[in-house]
XYZ file of C-alpha atoms in Angstrom:
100
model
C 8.137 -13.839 -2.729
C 5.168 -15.172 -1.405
C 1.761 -14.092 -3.473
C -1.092 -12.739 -1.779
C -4.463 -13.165 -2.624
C -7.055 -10.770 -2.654
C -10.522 -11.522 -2.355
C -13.466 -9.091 -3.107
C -16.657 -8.258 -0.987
C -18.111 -11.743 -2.235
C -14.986 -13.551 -1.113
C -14.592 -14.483 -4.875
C -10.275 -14.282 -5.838
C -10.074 -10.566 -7.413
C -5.993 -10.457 -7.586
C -2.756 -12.179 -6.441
C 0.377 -10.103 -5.427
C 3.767 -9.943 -4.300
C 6.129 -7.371 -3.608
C 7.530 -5.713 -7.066
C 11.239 -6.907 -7.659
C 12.495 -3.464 -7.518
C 12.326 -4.053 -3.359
C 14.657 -6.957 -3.314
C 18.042 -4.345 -2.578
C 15.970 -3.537 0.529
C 15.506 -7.144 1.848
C 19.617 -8.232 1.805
C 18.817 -9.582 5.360
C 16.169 -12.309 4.449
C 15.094 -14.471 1.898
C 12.836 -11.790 -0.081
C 10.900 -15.390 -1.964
C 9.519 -16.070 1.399
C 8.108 -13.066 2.716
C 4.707 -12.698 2.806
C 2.767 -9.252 2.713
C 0.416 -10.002 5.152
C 2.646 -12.403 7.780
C 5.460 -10.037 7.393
C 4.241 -6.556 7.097
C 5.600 -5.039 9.917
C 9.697 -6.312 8.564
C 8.113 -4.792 4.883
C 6.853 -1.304 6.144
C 10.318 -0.890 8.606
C 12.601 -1.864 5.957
C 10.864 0.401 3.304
C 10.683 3.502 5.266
C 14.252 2.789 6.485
C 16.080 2.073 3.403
C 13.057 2.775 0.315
C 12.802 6.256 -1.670
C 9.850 7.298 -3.449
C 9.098 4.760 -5.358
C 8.982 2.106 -2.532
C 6.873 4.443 -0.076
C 4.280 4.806 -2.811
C 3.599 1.270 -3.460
C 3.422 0.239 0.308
C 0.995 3.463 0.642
C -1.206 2.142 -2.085
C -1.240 -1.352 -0.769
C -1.403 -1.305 2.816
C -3.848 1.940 2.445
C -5.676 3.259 5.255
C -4.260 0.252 7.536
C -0.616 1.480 7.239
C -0.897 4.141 10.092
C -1.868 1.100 12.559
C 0.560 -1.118 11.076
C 3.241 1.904 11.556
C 2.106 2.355 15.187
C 2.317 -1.139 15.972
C 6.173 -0.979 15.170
C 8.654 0.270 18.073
C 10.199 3.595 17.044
C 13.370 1.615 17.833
C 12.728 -0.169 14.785
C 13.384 2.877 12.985
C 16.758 4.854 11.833
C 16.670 8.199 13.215
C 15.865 9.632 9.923
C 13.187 7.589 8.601
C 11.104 8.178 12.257
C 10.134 11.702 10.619
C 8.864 10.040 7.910
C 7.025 7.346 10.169
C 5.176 9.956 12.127
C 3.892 11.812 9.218
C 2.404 8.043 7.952
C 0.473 7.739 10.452
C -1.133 11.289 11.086
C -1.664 11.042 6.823
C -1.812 8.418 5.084
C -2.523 10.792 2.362
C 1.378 12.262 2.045
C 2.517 8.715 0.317
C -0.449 9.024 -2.451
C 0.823 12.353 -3.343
């Protein structure tokens, strides 16, 4: 998995991260060391929401934030199982419901 690294207001490095290990069962169609969770964050969000639980939806809510409705609406519904679309259009009318 490719790190990330955050930089505060002052553009000093705050942080470095990667996806947690416990997403790896999700990502059995790519090589999970190479994504990156900036590059690839519209394969990260569509693979969570269609094959994460709980646990998964939280920690993409608390990373991507306030960004992840865009992010979701920049996805084709197609990109979406039939059940997880639900779950899609409540992300992105509140962003809230995955901090909960």
């Amino acid at each position: 998995m490719k790190k990330t690294t955050v930089y505060n207001k002052n553009m000093s490095k705050e942080k470095t991260l990667s996806l947690p290990d416990f997403f790896k069962p999700l990502f059995w169609f790519c090589d999970f060391d190479s994504l990156d969770l900036e590059k690839h964050k519209k394969t990260i969000i569509s693979a969570t929401l269609n094959y994460g639980d709980l646990k998964h939806w939280r920690w993409i809510g608390d990373y991507y934030k306030n960004r992840l409705p865009k992010i979701i609406n920049e996805i084709p519904a197609t990109a979406f199982r039939k059940e997880a679309r639900r779950l899609a259009e409540l992300l992105i009318h509140d962003v809230a419901f995955i901090n909960v």
